[in-house]
Amino acid sequence: MSTGKTLLGLLLSALLPAGAATAAVSNTIVYCSEASPESFNPQIASSGPSFVASSQTLYNRLVDFNKSDNLPVPSLATEWKISPDGKTYTFTLRQGVKFNSNKYFKPTRDFNADDVIFSVMRQKDANNPYHNVSQANYEYFNDVGLDKLITDVKKIDDYHVQFTLSEPNAAFLADWGMDFASILSAEYADAMLKKGTPERVDTQPIGTGPYALQEYKVDSLIRYVANPNYWNGEVPTKHLIFSITPNVQTRLAKLQKNECQIIPAPGPVQFDAIKANKDLTLHTVDGLSVGYLAFNTDKKPFDNVLVRQALNYAVDKKSIINAVFMGTGTVANSPIPPTMMGYNKNLKDYSYDPEKAKALLKQAGLEKGFDTDLWSMPVQRPYNPNSRRIAEMIQADWAKVGVNAKIVTFEWGEYLSGMRKGEHSSALFGWMSDNGDPDNFADTLLGCGSIESGSNAARWCDKQYDALTRKAKLTSDPAARAKLYQQAQEIFYQQAPWIPLANGKTFFATRSNVTGYSVSLSGSDFSKAKLN
């Protein structure tokens, strides 16, 4: 037996039930995930690792996205009708869909309209008994404006649900393919409420997805078992294990030793080693993403546009791309990715000009510079494969113009929580498209309404910018929408709430005998993954 198989057997014998390890090599896939999930309820999570562990494994949504053009396609809804005024959406629901069960609850019925209504109203209605369970913050639901946009949602019958909107919204359908729109079981929620344990809905989840949760050990592992009744076809691999491995070097070492068979976000410096190993395969997906540094415009001196412009001029973005991305990314100049509808191809960018930066700082009364903090992400993402290195390069660039930046970092959950609260002065962050719509970037990341929920890390509110992106949401004609987003990007450039850094591709690596696993706009799909 090879060393790799021996190590895999030892790992699986510890993770699987007694007697399961012998069959584990062909019956189990181990995924080395980047971080522990914030929650197993994607309604109240906000990070990629959380969504992979919850919405993309345990749940489904009303719509999915076509892998070729990123347009909405049926999932738990088989079809939908939109009224001529664009304010009423009627979804026809899929019949015969089974929920998973756990030791606390066994469903007595299939998925139906009650589950859709519960999943919406928990997030929308402050008086819903589940609204405040788990100290929930429905960041995504509120950021895309559904709390105000949806005026009514009603059950027509068990398999038809109708939404009424306050106004037309061009992104509404695509919103229902996003992770936060996962459909939870209303029957399970009712049962746990009666038992006085409503938090179990979030910690011991029940969904309609390809896998069910078996066990979670914080910062160690998550174990799943295949859903034997999955509506979208047989799940070929019975056991799925997440081995929580934040360190990028450790993830690759585990892949090389066959201790895991799939890893997300390998670093560019690892690509050659992966390609040189006949037992490994490197995969790439063209992504819709942007990595950036957000200035907290609530804090001095970043409330001053001259300072923000100065520090944009102070950063050598091309050197960052060359040193960190190594050909896997391009310099970003906008909150909207270049391949997305609405991107302004004529938008200016800040050149690398330290002397211009010094002149602007002097104009702002800060010719002697200042001290600040610079938050660095503890995880690797496609839009930021090495946050510490990027932070160090920005730190060095800023030092040349008299700005002394102290690099700080936290555990991922604490990082996200602190940033939502505005505790940072400047922070590295980024975004990957949830639904293929420019509103998911332009408004979610920079809209005035996104400050309270926390996804607007710059805490920047420009009324003119906000009016343009709001009008774009009301506009159904793609060309007219694109012009509005292009105008908004001009304001973004002038006001400089960010330093846009990079548009990156999504990479993952697998053992060469893994087939069926895919990554797309919908996220990670384990439902067809298997070992050959």
XYZ file of C-alpha atoms in Angstrom:
532
model
C 0.000 0.000 0.000
C 1.293 3.497 -0.847
C 2.225 6.011 1.826
C -0.620 8.265 0.621
C -3.218 5.532 1.052
C -1.800 4.654 4.467
C -2.138 8.248 5.661
C -5.625 8.539 4.217
C -6.602 5.316 5.953
C -5.280 6.572 9.284
C -7.139 9.870 8.922
C -10.377 8.221 7.914
C -10.211 5.605 10.636
C -10.281 8.503 13.093
C -13.041 10.380 11.283
C -15.382 7.609 10.194
C -17.520 5.228 12.212
C -15.960 1.898 13.206
C -15.765 -0.442 10.250
C -16.095 2.328 7.688
C -12.394 3.000 7.099
C -11.850 -0.092 4.940
C -14.282 1.159 2.311
C -13.347 4.779 2.823
C -10.863 5.236 -0.008
C -13.589 4.823 -2.637
C -16.544 5.893 -0.496
C -15.194 9.113 1.034
C -13.863 12.452 -0.172
C -11.920 14.714 2.183
C -11.997 18.433 1.381
C -9.397 20.618 3.105
C -11.427 23.729 3.837
C -9.947 27.132 4.616
C -11.780 28.024 7.815
C -14.483 27.016 10.257
C -17.975 28.154 9.235
C -19.498 31.130 11.034
C -22.800 29.257 11.027
C -24.527 26.351 9.298
C -27.367 28.712 8.424
C -26.323 30.612 5.269
C -28.930 33.279 5.990
C -26.728 34.592 8.798
C -23.270 33.853 7.355
C -21.214 36.030 5.049
C -17.961 34.258 4.154
C -17.068 31.859 1.350
C -15.932 29.018 3.643
C -19.231 29.273 5.543
C -21.261 29.011 2.367
C -19.293 26.025 1.089
C -19.942 24.258 4.410
C -23.648 25.118 4.538
C -25.616 26.389 1.552
C -23.563 24.569 -1.077
C -23.589 21.240 0.757
C -26.779 21.077 2.833
C -29.314 23.252 1.031
C -30.840 24.303 -2.279
C -32.380 27.549 -3.512
C -35.302 28.436 -5.755
C -32.972 29.019 -8.711
C -29.476 27.980 -9.700
C -27.133 29.472 -12.311
C -26.283 28.124 -15.726
C -22.545 27.387 -15.752
C -22.086 28.757 -19.278
C -23.784 32.155 -19.088
C -24.536 32.591 -15.325
C -28.238 33.167 -15.999
C -30.863 31.818 -13.535
C -32.164 28.301 -14.197
C -34.668 26.156 -12.248
C -33.779 24.474 -8.978
C -36.386 24.161 -6.202
C -38.584 26.299 -8.442
C -39.336 24.710 -11.803
C -40.585 27.903 -13.449
C -41.623 31.490 -12.699
C -43.852 34.162 -14.154
C -43.242 37.900 -13.929
C -46.076 40.413 -14.194
C -45.904 43.053 -16.979
C -45.107 45.793 -14.432
C -42.196 43.727 -13.030
C -43.584 43.829 -9.479
C -45.099 40.342 -9.084
C -43.170 37.061 -9.303
C -44.994 33.739 -9.118
C -42.831 30.638 -8.584
C -43.944 27.081 -9.311
C -42.231 24.756 -6.833
C -40.701 21.362 -7.495
C -42.717 18.444 -6.101
C -41.373 15.345 -4.359
C -38.329 17.030 -2.781
C -37.320 15.413 0.527
C -35.721 17.121 3.511
C -32.943 15.369 5.375
C -33.443 14.358 9.008
C -31.325 14.275 12.176
C -31.551 12.860 15.704
C -33.816 15.714 16.774
C -36.340 15.619 13.934
C -37.731 13.519 11.107
C -39.794 15.324 8.448
C -43.384 14.216 7.867
C -43.841 16.004 4.528
C -42.002 17.085 1.391
C -40.712 20.576 0.621
C -43.530 23.017 -0.131
C -44.547 26.676 -0.109
C -44.522 26.889 3.700
C -40.745 26.389 3.652
C -40.225 29.224 1.177
C -42.358 31.588 3.233
C -40.579 30.677 6.477
C -37.176 31.167 4.837
C -38.214 34.635 3.635
C -40.089 35.826 6.698
C -37.429 34.802 9.196
C -35.175 37.324 7.475
C -37.754 39.988 6.690
C -40.113 40.109 9.678
C -38.669 41.434 12.944
C -41.630 39.857 14.750
C -40.983 36.390 13.377
C -40.089 34.135 16.355
C -36.885 33.119 14.575
C -35.762 36.583 13.516
C -33.442 37.115 16.488
C -32.406 33.487 17.066
C -28.599 33.078 17.076
C -28.286 36.879 17.273
C -28.893 36.813 13.563
C -27.733 39.566 11.221
C -29.294 39.021 7.798
C -26.536 40.865 5.988
C -27.105 39.641 2.438
C -30.913 39.776 2.556
C -30.760 43.385 3.710
C -27.822 44.388 1.513
C -29.637 43.458 -1.689
C -32.627 45.401 -0.365
C -35.117 42.553 -0.013
C -36.177 43.719 3.457
C -37.770 46.776 1.837
C -38.345 45.485 -1.692
C -40.643 42.576 -0.741
C -44.004 43.957 0.366
C -45.774 40.591 0.462
C -45.087 36.896 0.003
C -48.016 34.512 0.008
C -48.809 30.872 -0.511
C -51.179 30.338 -3.406
C -51.154 26.589 -2.813
C -48.563 24.037 -1.679
C -46.560 24.431 -4.868
C -47.032 28.078 -5.836
C -45.591 31.125 -4.043
C -46.155 34.723 -5.067
C -43.896 37.685 -4.243
C -45.104 41.279 -4.506
C -42.437 43.979 -4.788
C -42.601 47.664 -3.970
C -40.952 48.425 -7.318
C -39.403 46.560 -10.256
C -35.955 45.154 -9.588
C -33.767 43.778 -12.371
C -31.692 41.643 -9.977
C -34.578 40.067 -8.019
C -34.666 36.700 -9.777
C -30.893 36.238 -9.593
C -30.995 37.079 -5.871
C -32.853 33.802 -5.261
C -29.832 31.821 -6.414
C -27.591 33.396 -3.764
C -26.442 31.492 -0.704
C -28.571 33.466 1.769
C -31.667 32.382 -0.211
C -31.271 28.734 0.831
C -34.582 27.138 1.761
C -34.929 25.914 5.352
C -37.576 23.568 6.742
C -40.544 25.345 8.316
C -41.677 22.073 9.898
C -38.304 21.625 11.625
C -38.392 25.243 12.808
C -41.865 24.781 14.313
C -40.781 21.590 16.094
C -37.641 23.174 17.581
C -39.569 26.248 18.686
C -42.032 24.043 20.576
C -39.122 22.211 22.246
C -37.532 25.499 23.284
C -34.412 24.884 21.172
C -34.831 27.106 18.081
C -31.057 27.572 17.753
C -30.788 23.969 16.548
C -32.146 25.106 13.194
C -28.825 26.948 12.788
C -26.448 24.522 14.529
C -28.016 21.178 13.528
C -29.297 22.055 10.051
C -31.827 20.209 7.911
C -31.960 20.953 4.196
C -32.817 19.456 0.831
C -29.209 19.383 -0.427
C -26.941 16.524 -1.495
C -25.523 15.983 2.004
C -26.680 15.988 5.621
C -24.573 17.128 8.568
C -23.341 14.331 10.848
C -20.718 15.933 13.078
C -18.867 19.204 13.615
C -15.729 19.712 15.661
C -14.846 23.392 15.766
C -11.613 24.247 13.941
C -11.077 20.539 13.225
C -13.557 18.750 10.980
C -17.062 18.592 9.576
C -18.531 15.249 8.594
C -21.421 14.827 6.159
C -23.345 11.824 4.843
C -24.995 11.637 1.423
C -28.715 12.339 1.122
C -30.171 9.017 -0.137
C -33.249 10.826 -1.477
C -31.566 13.734 -3.235
C -33.998 15.128 -5.812
C -31.266 16.036 -8.314
C -29.854 12.538 -8.758
C -27.838 9.988 -6.842
C -24.950 11.331 -4.751
C -22.078 8.963 -5.653
C -19.866 9.516 -2.588
C -21.428 8.529 0.730
C -19.071 10.336 3.104
C -17.819 13.906 2.703
C -15.368 15.256 5.287
C -14.147 18.830 5.651
C -10.704 18.866 7.272
C -10.415 22.475 8.435
C -6.944 23.601 7.351
C -6.390 27.388 7.313
C -2.727 27.232 6.257
C -2.234 27.123 2.488
C 1.043 25.174 2.703
C -0.532 22.581 4.979
C -3.441 22.146 2.586
C -1.100 21.329 -0.283
C 0.924 18.946 1.888
C -2.271 17.093 2.806
C -3.260 16.888 -0.850
C 0.155 15.536 -1.795
C -0.075 12.876 0.936
C -3.655 11.987 -0.085
C -4.936 13.086 3.327
C -7.434 15.172 1.382
C -8.536 14.921 -2.233
C -9.702 18.488 -2.913
C -8.207 21.822 -1.805
C -9.494 25.348 -2.521
C -7.362 28.380 -3.338
C -3.833 27.029 -3.742
C -1.304 29.848 -3.861
C 0.274 30.796 -7.213
C 3.703 29.799 -5.860
C 2.331 26.248 -5.509
C 1.127 25.864 -9.085
C 4.373 24.429 -10.476
C 4.536 21.772 -7.744
C 0.945 20.761 -8.423
C 1.465 20.592 -12.181
C 4.617 18.534 -11.753
C 2.842 15.865 -9.700
C 1.116 13.291 -11.883
C -1.251 12.436 -9.005
C -2.575 16.003 -8.782
C -4.593 18.258 -11.094
C -4.798 22.052 -11.021
C -8.149 23.505 -12.105
C -9.007 27.085 -13.025
C -12.344 28.866 -13.374
C -12.834 32.333 -14.807
C -14.315 34.209 -11.894
C -16.200 37.431 -11.336
C -14.244 38.848 -8.422
C -12.440 41.891 -7.086
C -9.878 42.247 -4.323
C -9.483 45.623 -2.656
C -8.365 47.662 0.313
C -11.250 49.555 1.891
C -10.696 52.814 3.741
C -12.999 53.291 6.724
C -14.401 56.674 5.727
C -15.970 57.070 9.185
C -12.492 57.429 10.691
C -9.964 60.211 10.326
C -8.020 60.801 8.189
C -9.871 58.555 5.741
C -12.920 60.798 5.865
C -10.811 63.126 3.704
C -10.975 62.329 -0.006
C -7.511 63.832 -0.545
C -6.008 61.235 1.787
C -7.816 58.409 0.025
C -6.654 59.651 -3.360
C -3.105 60.065 -2.055
C -2.874 56.491 -0.825
C -4.242 55.219 -4.132
C -1.363 56.987 -5.867
C 1.064 55.589 -3.276
C 0.429 51.894 -4.058
C 2.287 50.108 -6.852
C -0.504 47.743 -7.885
C 1.372 46.261 -10.838
C 4.171 45.113 -8.544
C 1.599 43.477 -6.260
C 0.050 41.621 -9.189
C 3.447 40.436 -10.412
C 4.733 39.371 -6.987
C 1.613 37.844 -5.486
C -0.696 36.780 -8.317
C 2.092 35.615 -10.646
C -0.049 35.793 -13.770
C -3.310 34.695 -12.118
C -4.807 38.163 -11.771
C -5.051 41.557 -13.435
C -4.948 45.059 -11.993
C -8.409 46.222 -10.916
C -9.666 49.783 -11.204
C -13.370 49.381 -10.454
C -15.737 47.634 -8.048
C -17.253 45.858 -11.088
C -15.194 43.098 -12.783
C -14.173 43.846 -16.390
C -16.129 40.929 -17.867
C -19.409 41.942 -16.209
C -22.193 43.970 -17.752
C -21.877 47.634 -16.752
C -18.085 47.762 -16.424
C -16.731 51.147 -17.564
C -13.917 50.285 -19.967
C -12.917 53.974 -20.153
C -12.553 54.354 -16.390
C -9.293 55.936 -15.252
C -7.037 54.370 -12.673
C -4.586 55.886 -10.210
C -1.042 55.573 -11.525
C 1.803 54.745 -9.167
C 3.017 58.247 -8.294
C 4.518 58.713 -4.788
C 5.260 62.401 -5.429
C 1.624 63.046 -6.312
C 0.662 61.155 -3.136
C 2.938 63.371 -1.018
C 1.494 66.516 -2.602
C -2.072 65.439 -1.823
C -1.154 64.554 1.771
C 0.410 67.994 2.162
C -2.761 69.557 0.752
C -4.708 67.589 3.373
C -2.465 68.973 6.136
C -0.652 65.677 6.643
C 2.713 66.391 5.068
C 4.380 64.651 8.039
C 2.283 61.548 7.473
C 0.291 59.649 10.079
C -0.057 56.277 11.816
C -2.817 53.814 10.977
C -3.723 50.144 11.079
C -3.984 47.871 8.037
C -6.088 44.741 8.476
C -4.856 41.627 6.671
C -7.176 38.689 5.944
C -6.235 35.376 7.610
C -7.447 33.291 4.646
C -6.530 32.955 0.978
C -9.135 33.825 -1.612
C -9.023 33.986 -5.439
C -9.041 37.784 -5.245
C -6.267 37.738 -2.599
C -4.054 34.634 -2.603
C -1.587 36.008 -0.027
C -3.056 38.751 2.121
C -0.033 39.080 4.386
C 2.304 39.658 1.437
C -0.037 42.211 -0.116
C -0.333 44.013 3.234
C 3.448 44.123 3.564
C 3.856 45.577 0.076
C 1.209 48.242 0.741
C 2.857 48.964 4.097
C 6.213 49.515 2.361
C 4.656 51.733 -0.327
C 2.847 53.878 2.213
C 6.012 54.242 4.296
C 7.632 55.960 1.305
C 5.076 58.787 1.590
C 5.266 59.035 5.388
C 2.338 56.791 6.364
C 3.176 54.242 9.062
C 0.785 51.283 8.814
C 0.657 48.572 11.474
C -0.482 45.234 10.018
C -2.999 43.379 12.177
C -5.019 40.225 11.625
C -7.560 38.095 13.451
C -9.274 34.738 13.186
C -11.607 34.837 10.172
C -14.868 35.121 12.097
C -13.457 37.873 14.306
C -12.057 39.646 11.235
C -15.459 39.688 9.547
C -17.267 40.740 12.729
C -14.855 43.581 13.458
C -15.014 44.860 9.905
C -18.830 44.841 9.925
C -18.711 46.982 13.079
C -16.235 49.409 11.515
C -13.399 48.692 13.933
C -10.756 48.878 11.178
C -9.080 51.940 9.708
C -8.249 50.153 6.472
C -8.818 46.520 5.595
C -8.045 44.079 2.805
C -11.130 42.331 1.552
C -12.763 41.204 -1.664
C -15.840 39.818 -3.322
C -16.836 37.002 -5.612
C -20.079 37.299 -7.538
C -23.088 35.628 -5.941
C -25.512 36.060 -8.805
C -23.776 37.409 -11.914
C -25.439 40.813 -11.603
C -23.499 44.115 -11.282
C -25.801 45.194 -8.456
C -24.150 42.446 -6.382
C -20.952 44.533 -6.497
C -21.961 48.149 -7.042
C -24.687 48.336 -4.399
C -23.893 45.456 -2.035
C -20.324 46.650 -1.487
C -20.748 50.426 -1.700
C -24.423 51.314 -1.271
C -25.495 53.548 1.601
C -27.872 50.855 2.801
C -25.030 48.338 3.078
C -23.228 50.229 5.839
C -25.480 49.068 8.653
C -25.336 45.407 7.661
C -21.576 45.581 7.227
C -20.826 44.594 3.635
C -19.848 48.192 2.823
C -16.423 47.919 4.482
C -15.578 51.492 3.454
C -18.677 52.758 5.286
C -18.930 55.186 2.372
C -22.204 56.814 1.392
C -22.352 59.057 -1.641
C -25.897 60.159 -2.473
C -25.217 60.665 -6.176
C -23.555 57.253 -6.509
C -26.379 55.658 -4.534
C -29.040 57.276 -6.736
C -27.396 55.916 -9.895
C -27.102 52.335 -8.633
C -30.638 52.466 -7.284
C -31.963 53.649 -10.648
C -30.000 50.846 -12.326
C -31.857 48.264 -10.228
C -35.174 49.673 -11.452
C -34.095 49.523 -15.097
C -34.799 46.358 -17.071
C -33.022 47.378 -20.296
C -29.412 46.051 -20.090
C -27.881 48.873 -22.143
C -29.547 51.556 -20.034
C -28.508 49.763 -16.841
C -24.916 49.560 -18.057
C -24.740 53.333 -18.632
C -25.917 54.018 -15.090
C -23.280 51.728 -13.593
C -20.638 53.349 -15.778
C -21.576 56.777 -14.423
C -21.479 55.453 -10.862
C -17.933 54.150 -11.414
C -16.775 57.654 -12.342
C -17.913 58.831 -8.904
C -16.201 55.850 -7.302
C -12.941 56.800 -9.022
C -13.153 60.425 -7.892
C -14.117 59.641 -4.282
C -11.696 56.688 -3.901
C -13.306 54.779 -0.994
C -11.131 51.790 -1.965
C -7.864 50.913 -3.526
C -9.098 48.328 -6.074
C -6.276 45.816 -6.340
C -6.989 42.790 -8.490
C -9.446 40.744 -10.492
C -8.458 37.144 -9.914
C -9.321 33.733 -11.278
C -10.572 30.892 -9.104
C -8.198 27.967 -8.670
C -8.568 24.643 -6.918
C -6.611 21.415 -6.951
C -7.624 17.780 -6.678
C -6.146 14.344 -6.658
C -6.173 13.213 -10.282
C -8.681 10.451 -9.576
C -11.381 12.928 -8.486
C -14.132 13.556 -11.026
C -17.451 15.374 -10.879
C -16.486 18.150 -8.459
C -16.971 21.637 -9.893
C -16.776 25.290 -8.915
C -18.932 27.938 -10.557
C -20.991 31.016 -9.758
C -23.164 28.698 -7.648
C -20.125 27.779 -5.547
C -18.684 24.339 -4.821
C -20.720 21.401 -6.115
C -19.935 18.116 -4.352
C -23.114 16.373 -5.508
C -21.417 14.506 -8.409
C -17.909 14.227 -6.956
C -16.376 10.772 -6.742
C -13.076 8.895 -6.679
C -12.241 6.726 -9.697
